Short mmCIF file of C-alpha atoms in Angstrom, two decimals:
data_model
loop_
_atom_site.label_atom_id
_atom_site.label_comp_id
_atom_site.label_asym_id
_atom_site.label_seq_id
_atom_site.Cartn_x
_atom_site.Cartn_y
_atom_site.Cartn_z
CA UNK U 1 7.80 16.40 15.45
CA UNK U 2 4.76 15.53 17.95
CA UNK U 3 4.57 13.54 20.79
CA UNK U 4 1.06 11.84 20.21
CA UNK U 5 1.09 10.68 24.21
CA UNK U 6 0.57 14.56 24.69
CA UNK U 7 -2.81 14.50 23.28
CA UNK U 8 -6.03 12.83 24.24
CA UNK U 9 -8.42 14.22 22.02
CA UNK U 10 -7.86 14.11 18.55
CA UNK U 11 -10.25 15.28 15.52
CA UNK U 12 -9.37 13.98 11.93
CA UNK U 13 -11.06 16.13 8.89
CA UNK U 14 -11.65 14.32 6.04
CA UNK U 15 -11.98 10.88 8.38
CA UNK U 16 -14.37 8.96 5.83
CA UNK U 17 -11.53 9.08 3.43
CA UNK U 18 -9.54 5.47 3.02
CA UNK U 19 -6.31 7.49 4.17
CA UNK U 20 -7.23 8.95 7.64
CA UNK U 21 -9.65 6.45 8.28
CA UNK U 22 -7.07 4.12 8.87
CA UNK U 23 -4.75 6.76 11.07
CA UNK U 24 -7.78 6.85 12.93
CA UNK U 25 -8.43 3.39 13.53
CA UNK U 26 -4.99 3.19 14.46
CA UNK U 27 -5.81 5.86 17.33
CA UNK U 28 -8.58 4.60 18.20
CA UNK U 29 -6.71 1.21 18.91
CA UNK U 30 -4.22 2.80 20.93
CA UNK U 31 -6.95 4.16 23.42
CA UNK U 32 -7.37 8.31 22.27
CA UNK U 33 -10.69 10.31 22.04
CA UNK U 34 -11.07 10.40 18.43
CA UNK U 35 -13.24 12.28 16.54
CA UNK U 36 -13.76 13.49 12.77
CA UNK U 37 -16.08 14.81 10.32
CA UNK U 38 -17.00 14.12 6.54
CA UNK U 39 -19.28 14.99 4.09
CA UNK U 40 -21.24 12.32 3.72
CA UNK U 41 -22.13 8.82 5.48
CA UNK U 42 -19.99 5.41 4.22
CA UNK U 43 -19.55 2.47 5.43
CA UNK U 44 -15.74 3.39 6.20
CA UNK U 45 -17.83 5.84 9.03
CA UNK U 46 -20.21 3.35 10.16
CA UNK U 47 -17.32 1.35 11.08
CA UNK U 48 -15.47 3.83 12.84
CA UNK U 49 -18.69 4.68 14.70
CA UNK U 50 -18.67 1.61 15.62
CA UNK U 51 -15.17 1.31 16.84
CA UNK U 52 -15.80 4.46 19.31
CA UNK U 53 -15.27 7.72 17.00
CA UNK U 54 -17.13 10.54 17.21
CA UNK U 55 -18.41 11.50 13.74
CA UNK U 56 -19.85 14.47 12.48
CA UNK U 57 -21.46 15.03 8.91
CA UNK U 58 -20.76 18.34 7.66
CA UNK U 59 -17.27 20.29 8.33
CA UNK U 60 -18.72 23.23 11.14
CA UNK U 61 -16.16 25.09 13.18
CA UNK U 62 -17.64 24.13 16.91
CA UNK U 63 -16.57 20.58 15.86
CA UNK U 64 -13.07 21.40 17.21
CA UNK U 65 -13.82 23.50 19.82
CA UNK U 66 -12.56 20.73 22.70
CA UNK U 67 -9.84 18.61 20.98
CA UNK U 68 -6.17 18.39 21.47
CA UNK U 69 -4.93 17.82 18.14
CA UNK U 70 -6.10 18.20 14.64
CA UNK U 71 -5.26 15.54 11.96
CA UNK U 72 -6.20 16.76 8.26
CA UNK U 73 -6.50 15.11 4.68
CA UNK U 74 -4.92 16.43 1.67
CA UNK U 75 -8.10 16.75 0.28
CA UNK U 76 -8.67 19.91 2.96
CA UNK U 77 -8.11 23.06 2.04
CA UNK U 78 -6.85 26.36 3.85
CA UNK U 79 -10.59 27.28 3.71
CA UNK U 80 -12.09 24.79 5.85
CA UNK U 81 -13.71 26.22 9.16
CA UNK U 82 -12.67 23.29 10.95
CA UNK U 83 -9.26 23.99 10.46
CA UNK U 84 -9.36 27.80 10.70
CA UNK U 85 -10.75 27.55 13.96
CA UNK U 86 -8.36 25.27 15.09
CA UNK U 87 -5.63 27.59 13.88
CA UNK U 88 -7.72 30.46 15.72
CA UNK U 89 -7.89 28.63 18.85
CA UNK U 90 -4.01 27.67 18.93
CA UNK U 91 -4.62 24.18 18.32
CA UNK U 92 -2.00 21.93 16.44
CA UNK U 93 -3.03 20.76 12.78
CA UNK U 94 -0.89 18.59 11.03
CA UNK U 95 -1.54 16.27 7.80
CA UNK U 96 -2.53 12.80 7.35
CA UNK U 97 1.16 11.85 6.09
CA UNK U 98 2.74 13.71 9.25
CA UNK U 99 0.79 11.72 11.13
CA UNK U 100 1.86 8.85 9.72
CA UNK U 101 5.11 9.50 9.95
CA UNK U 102 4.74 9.73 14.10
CA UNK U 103 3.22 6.60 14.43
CA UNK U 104 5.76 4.58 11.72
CA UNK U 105 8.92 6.35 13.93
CA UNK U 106 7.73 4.27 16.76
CA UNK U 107 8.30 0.88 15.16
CA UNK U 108 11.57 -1.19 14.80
CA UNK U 109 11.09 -2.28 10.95
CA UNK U 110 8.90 0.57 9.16
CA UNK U 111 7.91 -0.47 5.25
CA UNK U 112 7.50 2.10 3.09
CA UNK U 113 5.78 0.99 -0.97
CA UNK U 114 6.16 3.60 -3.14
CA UNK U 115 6.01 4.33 -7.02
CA UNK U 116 3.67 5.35 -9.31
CA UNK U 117 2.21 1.82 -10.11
CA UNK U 118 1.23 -1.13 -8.33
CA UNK U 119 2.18 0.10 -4.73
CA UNK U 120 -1.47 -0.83 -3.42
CA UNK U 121 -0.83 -4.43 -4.86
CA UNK U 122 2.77 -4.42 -3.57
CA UNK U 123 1.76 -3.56 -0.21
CA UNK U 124 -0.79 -6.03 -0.05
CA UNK U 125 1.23 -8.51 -1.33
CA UNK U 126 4.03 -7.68 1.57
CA UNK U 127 1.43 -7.33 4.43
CA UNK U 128 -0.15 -10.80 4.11
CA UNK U 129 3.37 -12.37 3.78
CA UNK U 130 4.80 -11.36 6.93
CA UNK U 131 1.14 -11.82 8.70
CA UNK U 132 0.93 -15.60 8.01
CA UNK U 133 4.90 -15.42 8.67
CA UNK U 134 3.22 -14.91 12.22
CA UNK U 135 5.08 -11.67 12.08
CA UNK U 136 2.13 -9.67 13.06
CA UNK U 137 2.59 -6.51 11.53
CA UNK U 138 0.68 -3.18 11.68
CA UNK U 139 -1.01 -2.53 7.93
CA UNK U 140 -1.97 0.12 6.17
CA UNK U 141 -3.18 -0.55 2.41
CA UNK U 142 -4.75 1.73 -0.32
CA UNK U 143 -7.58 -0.33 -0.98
CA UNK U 144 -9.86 -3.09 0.48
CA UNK U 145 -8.12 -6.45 1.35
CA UNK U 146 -10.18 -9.01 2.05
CA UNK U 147 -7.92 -11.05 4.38
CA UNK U 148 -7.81 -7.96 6.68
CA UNK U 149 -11.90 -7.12 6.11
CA UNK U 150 -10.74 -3.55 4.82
CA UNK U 151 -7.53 -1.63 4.63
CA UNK U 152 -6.07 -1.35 7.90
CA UNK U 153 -4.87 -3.93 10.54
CA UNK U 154 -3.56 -3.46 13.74
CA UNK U 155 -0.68 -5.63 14.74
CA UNK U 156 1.93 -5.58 17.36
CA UNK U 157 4.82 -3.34 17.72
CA UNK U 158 7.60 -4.33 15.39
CA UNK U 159 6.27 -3.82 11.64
CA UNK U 160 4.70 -1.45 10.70
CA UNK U 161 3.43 -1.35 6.68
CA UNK U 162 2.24 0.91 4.44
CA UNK U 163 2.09 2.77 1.29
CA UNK U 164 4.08 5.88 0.35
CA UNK U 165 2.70 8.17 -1.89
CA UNK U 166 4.24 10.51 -3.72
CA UNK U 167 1.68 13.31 -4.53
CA UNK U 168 2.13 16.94 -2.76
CA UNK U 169 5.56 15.02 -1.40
CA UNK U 170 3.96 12.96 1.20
CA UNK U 171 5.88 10.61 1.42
CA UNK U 172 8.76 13.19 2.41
CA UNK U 173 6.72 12.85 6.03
CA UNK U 174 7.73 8.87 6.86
CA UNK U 175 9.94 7.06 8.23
CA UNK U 176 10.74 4.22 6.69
CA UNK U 177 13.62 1.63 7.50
CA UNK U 178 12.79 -0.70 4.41
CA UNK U 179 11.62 1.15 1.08
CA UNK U 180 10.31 -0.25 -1.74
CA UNK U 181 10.75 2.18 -5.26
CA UNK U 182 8.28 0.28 -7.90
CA UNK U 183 8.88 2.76 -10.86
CA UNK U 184 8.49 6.45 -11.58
CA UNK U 185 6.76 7.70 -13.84
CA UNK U 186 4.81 11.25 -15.42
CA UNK U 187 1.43 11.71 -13.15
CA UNK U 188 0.02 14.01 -10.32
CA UNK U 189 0.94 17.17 -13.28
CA UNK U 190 -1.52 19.40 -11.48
CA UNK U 191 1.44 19.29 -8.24
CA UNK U 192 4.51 17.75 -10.29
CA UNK U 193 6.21 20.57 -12.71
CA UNK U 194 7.18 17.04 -15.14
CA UNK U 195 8.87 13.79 -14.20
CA UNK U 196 11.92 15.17 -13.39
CA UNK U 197 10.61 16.92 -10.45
CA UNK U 198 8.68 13.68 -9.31
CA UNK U 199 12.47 11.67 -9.68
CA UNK U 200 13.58 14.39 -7.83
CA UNK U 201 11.28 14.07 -5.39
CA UNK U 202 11.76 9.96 -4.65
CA UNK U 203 15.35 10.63 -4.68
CA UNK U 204 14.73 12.92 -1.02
CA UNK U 205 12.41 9.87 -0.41
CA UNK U 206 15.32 7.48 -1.03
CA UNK U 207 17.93 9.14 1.03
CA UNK U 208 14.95 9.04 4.46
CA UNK U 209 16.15 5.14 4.58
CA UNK U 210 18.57 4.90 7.67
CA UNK U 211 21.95 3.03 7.19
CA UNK U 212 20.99 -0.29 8.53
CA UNK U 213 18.05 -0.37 6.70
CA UNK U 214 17.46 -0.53 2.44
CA UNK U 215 15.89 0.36 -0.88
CA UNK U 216 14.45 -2.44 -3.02
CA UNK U 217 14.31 -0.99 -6.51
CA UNK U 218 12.89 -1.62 -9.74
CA UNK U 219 16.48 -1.20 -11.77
CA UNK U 220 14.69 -1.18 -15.70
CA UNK U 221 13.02 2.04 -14.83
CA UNK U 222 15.57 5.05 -15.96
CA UNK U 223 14.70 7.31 -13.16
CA UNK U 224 15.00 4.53 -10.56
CA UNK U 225 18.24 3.61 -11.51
CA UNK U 226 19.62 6.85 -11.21
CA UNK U 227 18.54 7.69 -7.49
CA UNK U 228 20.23 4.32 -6.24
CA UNK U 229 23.67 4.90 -7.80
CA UNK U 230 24.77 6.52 -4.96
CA UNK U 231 23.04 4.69 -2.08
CA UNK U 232 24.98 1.93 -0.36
CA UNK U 233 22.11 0.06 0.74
CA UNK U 234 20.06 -0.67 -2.40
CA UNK U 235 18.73 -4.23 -3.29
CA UNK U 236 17.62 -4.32 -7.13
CA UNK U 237 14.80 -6.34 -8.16
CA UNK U 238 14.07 -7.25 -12.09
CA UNK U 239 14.24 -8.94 -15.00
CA UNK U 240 17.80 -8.63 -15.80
CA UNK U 241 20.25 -11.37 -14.55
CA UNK U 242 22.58 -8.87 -13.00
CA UNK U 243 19.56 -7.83 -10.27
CA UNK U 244 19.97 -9.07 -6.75
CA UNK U 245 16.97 -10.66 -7.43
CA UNK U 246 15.20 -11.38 -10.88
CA UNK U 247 12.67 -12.95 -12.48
CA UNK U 248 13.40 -15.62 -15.24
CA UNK U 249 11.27 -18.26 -17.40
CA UNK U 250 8.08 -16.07 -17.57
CA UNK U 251 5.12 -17.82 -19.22
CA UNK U 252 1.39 -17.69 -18.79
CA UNK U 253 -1.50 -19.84 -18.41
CA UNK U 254 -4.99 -20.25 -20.84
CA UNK U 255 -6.21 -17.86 -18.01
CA UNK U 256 -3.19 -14.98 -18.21
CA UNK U 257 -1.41 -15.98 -14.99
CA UNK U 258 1.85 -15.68 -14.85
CA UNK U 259 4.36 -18.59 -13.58
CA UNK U 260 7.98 -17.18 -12.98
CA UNK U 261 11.41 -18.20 -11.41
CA UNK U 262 12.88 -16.40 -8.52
CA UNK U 263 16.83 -15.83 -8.75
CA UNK U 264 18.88 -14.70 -5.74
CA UNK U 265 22.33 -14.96 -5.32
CA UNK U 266 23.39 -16.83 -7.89
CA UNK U 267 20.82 -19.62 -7.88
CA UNK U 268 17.14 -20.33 -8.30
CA UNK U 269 15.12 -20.06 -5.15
CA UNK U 270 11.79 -21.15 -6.48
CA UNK U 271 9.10 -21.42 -8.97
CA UNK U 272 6.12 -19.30 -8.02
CA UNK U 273 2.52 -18.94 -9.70
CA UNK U 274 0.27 -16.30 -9.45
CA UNK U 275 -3.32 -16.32 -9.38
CA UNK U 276 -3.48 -12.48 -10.58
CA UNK U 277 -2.54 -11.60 -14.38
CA UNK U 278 0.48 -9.90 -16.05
CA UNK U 279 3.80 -9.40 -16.02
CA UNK U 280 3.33 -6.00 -14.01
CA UNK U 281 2.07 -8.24 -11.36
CA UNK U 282 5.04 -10.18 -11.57
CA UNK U 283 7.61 -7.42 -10.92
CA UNK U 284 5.25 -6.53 -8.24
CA UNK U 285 5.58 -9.82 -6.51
CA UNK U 286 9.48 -9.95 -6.66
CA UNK U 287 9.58 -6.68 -5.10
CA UNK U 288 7.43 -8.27 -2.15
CA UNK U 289 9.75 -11.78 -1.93
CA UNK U 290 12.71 -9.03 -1.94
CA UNK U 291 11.27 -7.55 0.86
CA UNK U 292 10.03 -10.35 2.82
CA UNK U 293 13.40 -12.47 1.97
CA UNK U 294 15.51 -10.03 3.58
CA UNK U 295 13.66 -9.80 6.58
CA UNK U 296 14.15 -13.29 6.93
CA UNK U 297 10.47 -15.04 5.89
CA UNK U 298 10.90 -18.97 5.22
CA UNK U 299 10.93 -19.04 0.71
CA UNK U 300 8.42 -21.40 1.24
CA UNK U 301 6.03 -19.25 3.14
CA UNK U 302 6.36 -16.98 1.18
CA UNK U 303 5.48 -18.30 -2.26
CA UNK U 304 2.76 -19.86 -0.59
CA UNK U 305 1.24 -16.55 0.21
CA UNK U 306 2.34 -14.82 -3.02
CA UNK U 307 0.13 -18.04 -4.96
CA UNK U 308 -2.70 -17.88 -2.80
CA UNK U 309 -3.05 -13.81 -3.31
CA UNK U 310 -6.14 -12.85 -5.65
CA UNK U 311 -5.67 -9.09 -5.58
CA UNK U 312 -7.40 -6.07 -3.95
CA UNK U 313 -10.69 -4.38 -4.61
CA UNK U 314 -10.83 -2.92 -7.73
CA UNK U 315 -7.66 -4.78 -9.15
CA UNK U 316 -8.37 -6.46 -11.66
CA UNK U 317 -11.82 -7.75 -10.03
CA UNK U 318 -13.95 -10.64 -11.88
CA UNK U 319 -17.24 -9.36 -11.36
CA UNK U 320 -19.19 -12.00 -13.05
CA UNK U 321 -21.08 -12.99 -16.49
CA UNK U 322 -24.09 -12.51 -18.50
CA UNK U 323 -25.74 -15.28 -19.39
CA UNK U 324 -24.76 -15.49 -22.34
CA UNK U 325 -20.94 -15.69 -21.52
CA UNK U 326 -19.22 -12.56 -21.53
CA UNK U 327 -17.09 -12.03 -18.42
CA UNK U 328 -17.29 -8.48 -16.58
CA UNK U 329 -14.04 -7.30 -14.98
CA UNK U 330 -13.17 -3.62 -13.35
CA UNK U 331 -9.71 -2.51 -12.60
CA UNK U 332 -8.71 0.77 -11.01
CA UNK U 333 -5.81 1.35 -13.65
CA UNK U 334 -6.31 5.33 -14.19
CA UNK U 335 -2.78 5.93 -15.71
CA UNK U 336 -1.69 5.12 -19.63
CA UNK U 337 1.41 3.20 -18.47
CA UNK U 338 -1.37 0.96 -15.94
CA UNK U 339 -3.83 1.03 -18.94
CA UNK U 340 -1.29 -0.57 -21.33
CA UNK U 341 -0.15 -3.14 -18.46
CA UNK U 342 -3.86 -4.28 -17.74
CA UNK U 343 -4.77 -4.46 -21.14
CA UNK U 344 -1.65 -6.66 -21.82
CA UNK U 345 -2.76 -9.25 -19.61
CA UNK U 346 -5.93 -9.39 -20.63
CA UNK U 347 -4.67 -10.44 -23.86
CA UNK U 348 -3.14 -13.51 -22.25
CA UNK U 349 -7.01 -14.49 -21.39
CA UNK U 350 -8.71 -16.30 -23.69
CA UNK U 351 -11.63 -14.04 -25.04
CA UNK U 352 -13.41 -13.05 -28.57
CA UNK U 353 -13.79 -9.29 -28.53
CA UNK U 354 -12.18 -6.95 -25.62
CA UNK U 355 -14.03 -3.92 -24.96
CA UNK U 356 -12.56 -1.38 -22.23
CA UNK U 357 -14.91 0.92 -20.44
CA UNK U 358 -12.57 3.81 -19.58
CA UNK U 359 -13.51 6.64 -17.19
CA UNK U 360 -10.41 9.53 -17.51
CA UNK U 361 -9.31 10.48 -13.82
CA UNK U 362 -9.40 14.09 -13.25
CA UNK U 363 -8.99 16.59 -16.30
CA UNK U 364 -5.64 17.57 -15.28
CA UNK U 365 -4.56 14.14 -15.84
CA UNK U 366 -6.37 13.55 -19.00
CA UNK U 367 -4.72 16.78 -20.68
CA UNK U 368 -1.61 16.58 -19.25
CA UNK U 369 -1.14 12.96 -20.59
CA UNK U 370 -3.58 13.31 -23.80
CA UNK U 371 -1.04 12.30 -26.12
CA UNK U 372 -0.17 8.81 -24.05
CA UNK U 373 -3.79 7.91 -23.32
CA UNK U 374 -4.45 8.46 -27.22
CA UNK U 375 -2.46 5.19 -27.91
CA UNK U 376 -2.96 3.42 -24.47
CA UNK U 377 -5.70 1.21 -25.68
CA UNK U 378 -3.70 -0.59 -28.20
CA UNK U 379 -4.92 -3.74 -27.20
CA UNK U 380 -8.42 -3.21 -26.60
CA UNK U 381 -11.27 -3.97 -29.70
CA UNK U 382 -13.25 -1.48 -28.71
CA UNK U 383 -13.36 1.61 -26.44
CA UNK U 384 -15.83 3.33 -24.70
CA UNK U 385 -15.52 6.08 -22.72
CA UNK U 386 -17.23 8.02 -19.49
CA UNK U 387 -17.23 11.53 -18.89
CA UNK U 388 -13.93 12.35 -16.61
CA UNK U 389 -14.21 11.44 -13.54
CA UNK U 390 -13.64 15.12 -11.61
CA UNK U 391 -12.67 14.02 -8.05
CA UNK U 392 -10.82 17.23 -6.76
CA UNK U 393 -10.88 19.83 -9.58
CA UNK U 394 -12.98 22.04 -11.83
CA UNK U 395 -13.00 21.97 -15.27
CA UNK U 396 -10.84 25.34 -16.38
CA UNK U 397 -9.42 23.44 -19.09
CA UNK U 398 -12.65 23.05 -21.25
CA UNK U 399 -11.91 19.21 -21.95
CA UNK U 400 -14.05 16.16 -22.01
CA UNK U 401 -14.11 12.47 -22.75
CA UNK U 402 -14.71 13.24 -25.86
CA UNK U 403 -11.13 15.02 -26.54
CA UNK U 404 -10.07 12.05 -25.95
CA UNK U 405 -11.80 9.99 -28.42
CA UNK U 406 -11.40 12.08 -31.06
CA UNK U 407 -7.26 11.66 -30.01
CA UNK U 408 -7.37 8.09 -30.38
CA UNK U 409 -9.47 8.53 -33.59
CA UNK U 410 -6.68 10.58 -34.97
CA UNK U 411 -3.69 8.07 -33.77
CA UNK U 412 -5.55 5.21 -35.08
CA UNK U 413 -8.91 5.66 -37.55
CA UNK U 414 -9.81 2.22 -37.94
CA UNK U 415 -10.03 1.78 -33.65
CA UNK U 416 -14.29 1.22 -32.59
CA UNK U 417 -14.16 4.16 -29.50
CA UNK U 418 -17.06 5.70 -28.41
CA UNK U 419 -18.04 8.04 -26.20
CA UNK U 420 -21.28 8.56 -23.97
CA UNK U 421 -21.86 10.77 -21.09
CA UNK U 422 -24.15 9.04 -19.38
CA UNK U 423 -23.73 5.67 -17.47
CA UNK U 424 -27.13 4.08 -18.45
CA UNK U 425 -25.81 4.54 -22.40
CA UNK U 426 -23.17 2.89 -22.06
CA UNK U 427 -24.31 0.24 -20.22
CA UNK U 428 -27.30 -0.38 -22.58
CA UNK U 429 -24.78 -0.48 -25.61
CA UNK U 430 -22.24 -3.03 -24.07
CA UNK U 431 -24.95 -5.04 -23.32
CA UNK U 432 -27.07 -5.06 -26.80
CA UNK U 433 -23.74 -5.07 -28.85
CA UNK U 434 -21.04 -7.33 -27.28
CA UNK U 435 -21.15 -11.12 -28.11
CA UNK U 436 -20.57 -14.43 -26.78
CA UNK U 437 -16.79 -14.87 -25.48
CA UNK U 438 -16.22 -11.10 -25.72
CA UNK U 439 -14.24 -9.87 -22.52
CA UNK U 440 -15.77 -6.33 -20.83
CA UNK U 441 -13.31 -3.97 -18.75
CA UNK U 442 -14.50 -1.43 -16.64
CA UNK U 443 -11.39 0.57 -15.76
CA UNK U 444 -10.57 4.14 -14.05
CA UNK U 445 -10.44 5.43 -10.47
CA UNK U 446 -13.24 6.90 -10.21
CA UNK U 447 -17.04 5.24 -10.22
CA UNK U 448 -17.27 3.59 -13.67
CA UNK U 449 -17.01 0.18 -11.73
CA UNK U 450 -21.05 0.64 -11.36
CA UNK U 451 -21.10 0.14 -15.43
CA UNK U 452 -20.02 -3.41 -14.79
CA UNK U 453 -22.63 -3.89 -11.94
CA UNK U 454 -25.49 -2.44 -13.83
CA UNK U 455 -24.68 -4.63 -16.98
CA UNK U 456 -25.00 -7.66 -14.89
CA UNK U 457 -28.11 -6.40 -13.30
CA UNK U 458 -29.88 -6.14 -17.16
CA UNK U 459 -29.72 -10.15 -16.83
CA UNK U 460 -31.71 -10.06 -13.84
CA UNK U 461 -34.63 -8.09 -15.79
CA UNK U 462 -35.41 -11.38 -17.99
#
């Protein structure tokens, strides 16, 4: 492992993205020469410009030429001339999660949220308890939180929060004294040989949690269950009575929020009431009072933070309504097990039609898990789909959105799914076709958010 206090000048590749952006910040905080390049301007770099970094635009060997250490994405390859020079020039490059995993070591109560759902939520939810606890913690979140103005806060020296992800084993790198296991679950197939290799994979994770410390765990969730067996120091959250702490009474608002009771120890702590939708969100809130209960937050504190939480960026956003009453929302679910979930709230909203806007997520996703997307939309009215969303990959496998459709054609032939390739399209048909009371769902992880944005603009035009 590194000492960090042996460096001065570190360069980050890849600093723009949400990830290393926040190691960065981090850095910067803690007085280093930091520096990084991108391939393109954001407002994630104007803000680190304005913190002190030195940013370049473009990845160019020279960048590197008088730097210490080199901190790299995931999303870098072997190829880049930033990092070949630096490997040239005997300079240590390690990754974003190594990094991470030097900075969490140097805190008393590390938090690790990991699973393949909801840990951005989770962690959000956690971070914002023990802050107005007054426990000042260090935060690092997956997303944009709007209590924090963005997805990283620096606290003081004690806790230290972030999310764990599991994809090329990252999370292998941390150090976590509390852990947080959500679920597992089949994604990532373009690293992951099938789910078994993923449990396999959170089971190493598991076993990184010291004795004195423990793994809150989701104990409905097959895979789950199995890793903490054999660990001592496991805490089960749930929905089954024999969980150290579950969730009774669940029932839901006109709106689809969720009111639940909290069970610990043989007796009901509290009543708590969300202000985001769905029983996913539920599970994901016990996880957090789990968490924040056992390091000692007041109950009261901390279902007053839990109520007051509205979600993250791109979770389940309200983004506004036509005139003539049909409410936009975008959500980031990308996953058929997070499509299902999302949809199922929504159905807890009062609404006429619900039409989901679905951008696929890479193609090795969307052919990997063809067969589960196929009958994902269950819920939904109608379905129209974007062009996959490539973010890291080429298209070898020759398949479009329009695979898809025809799948969930064949599972169901009476289902309304289209398919356009082109934003503009499907913007134009939401808009001339949905009605009054109907309920419109961008969802994916990639850009199909600006669907939403452009048909609220189309009111604007009249």
């Amino acid at each position: 492992m590194i000492n960090l206090p042996d460096y001065k000048r570190i360069h980050c590749i890849g600093i723009g993205g949400i990830g290393l952006s926040a190691i960065a910040e981090i850095l910067i905080s803690r007085g280093y020469e930091v520096s990084g390049s991108d391939m393109r301007e954001s407002e994630i770099i104007e803000r680190l410009i304005d913190e002190g970094a030195n940013i370049y635009l473009g990845h160019r060997a020279k960048n590197v030429e008088n730097v210490d250490l080199v901190i790299y994405s995931s999303a870098v390859g072997n190829d880049n001339p930033e990092l070949e020079k630096a490997e040239e020039l005997g300079i240590p490059a390690i990754t974003r999660a190594q990094a991470l995993g030097v900075l969490m070591d140097e805190y008393e109560s590390s938090i690790a949220i990991s699973g393949t759902h909801g840990k951005t939520t989770t962690t959000s939810m956690v971070s914002l308890i023990l802050k107005d606890a007054g426990k000042e913690p260090t935060i690092l979140v997956g997303g944009n939180l709007s209590e924090i103005h963005g997805n990283v806060y620096i606290g003081e020296n004690k806790y230290f929060i972030t999310e764990a992800c599991e994809y090329m084993d990252s999370f292998l790198n941390l150090k976590p004294k509390i852990e947080i296991i959500l679920n597992i679950d089949s994604d990532h197939l373009d690293y992951f040989k099938d789910v078994e290799h993923i449990a396999s994979s959170f089971d190493k994770f598991a076993k990184l949690v010291p004795q004195d410390g423990a793994v809150i765990a989701y104990d409905a969730n097959p895979f789950v269950k199995s890793i903490i067996e054999d660990i001592p120091n496991a805490i089960t959250f749930g929905l089954n009575e024999s969980c150290d702490y579950f969730a009774s009474d669940i029932d839901f608002d006109n709106d689809g929020m969720p009111q639940f009771t909290v069970n610990h120890g043989g007796r009901e702590l509290c009543r708590v009431s969300l202000s985001i939708p769905g029983e996913h969100n539920v599970l994901n809130a016990l996880s957090a009072f789990a968490c924040s209960h056992i390091l000692g937050v007041d109950v009261g504190k901390i279902v007053d933070t839990l109520e007051n939480f509205t979600g993250i960026q791109r979770r389940f956003d309200i983004l506004g309504k036509t005139y003539n009453n049909i409410k936009i929302i975008d959500d980031y679910a990308h996953h058929p097990t997070e499509i299902k979930a999302t949809l199922s709230a929504v159905r807890n909203m009062k609404h006429n039609n619900l039409w989901c806007l679905f951008q696929p997520h890479t193609y090795t996703r969307t052919l990997a898990l063809l067969d589960d997307f196929a009958t994902a939309f269950a819920d939904a009215d109608k379905i129209v789909l974007a062009e996959i969303y490539a973010a890291r990959e080429k298209n070898i496998y020759k398949i479009s959105s329009k695979t898809l459709m025809n799948k969930i054609k064949e599972s169901d032939p009476a289902k309304d799914v289209y398919f356009f390739k082109d934003f503009d399209e499907i913007a134009n048909f939401v808009y001339n076709n949905a009605e009054e009371g109907d309920l419109v769902i961008t969802m994916g992880a990639g850009d199909i958010y600006k669907v939403g944005e452009m048909i609220l603009d189309k009111d604007k035009r009249f």
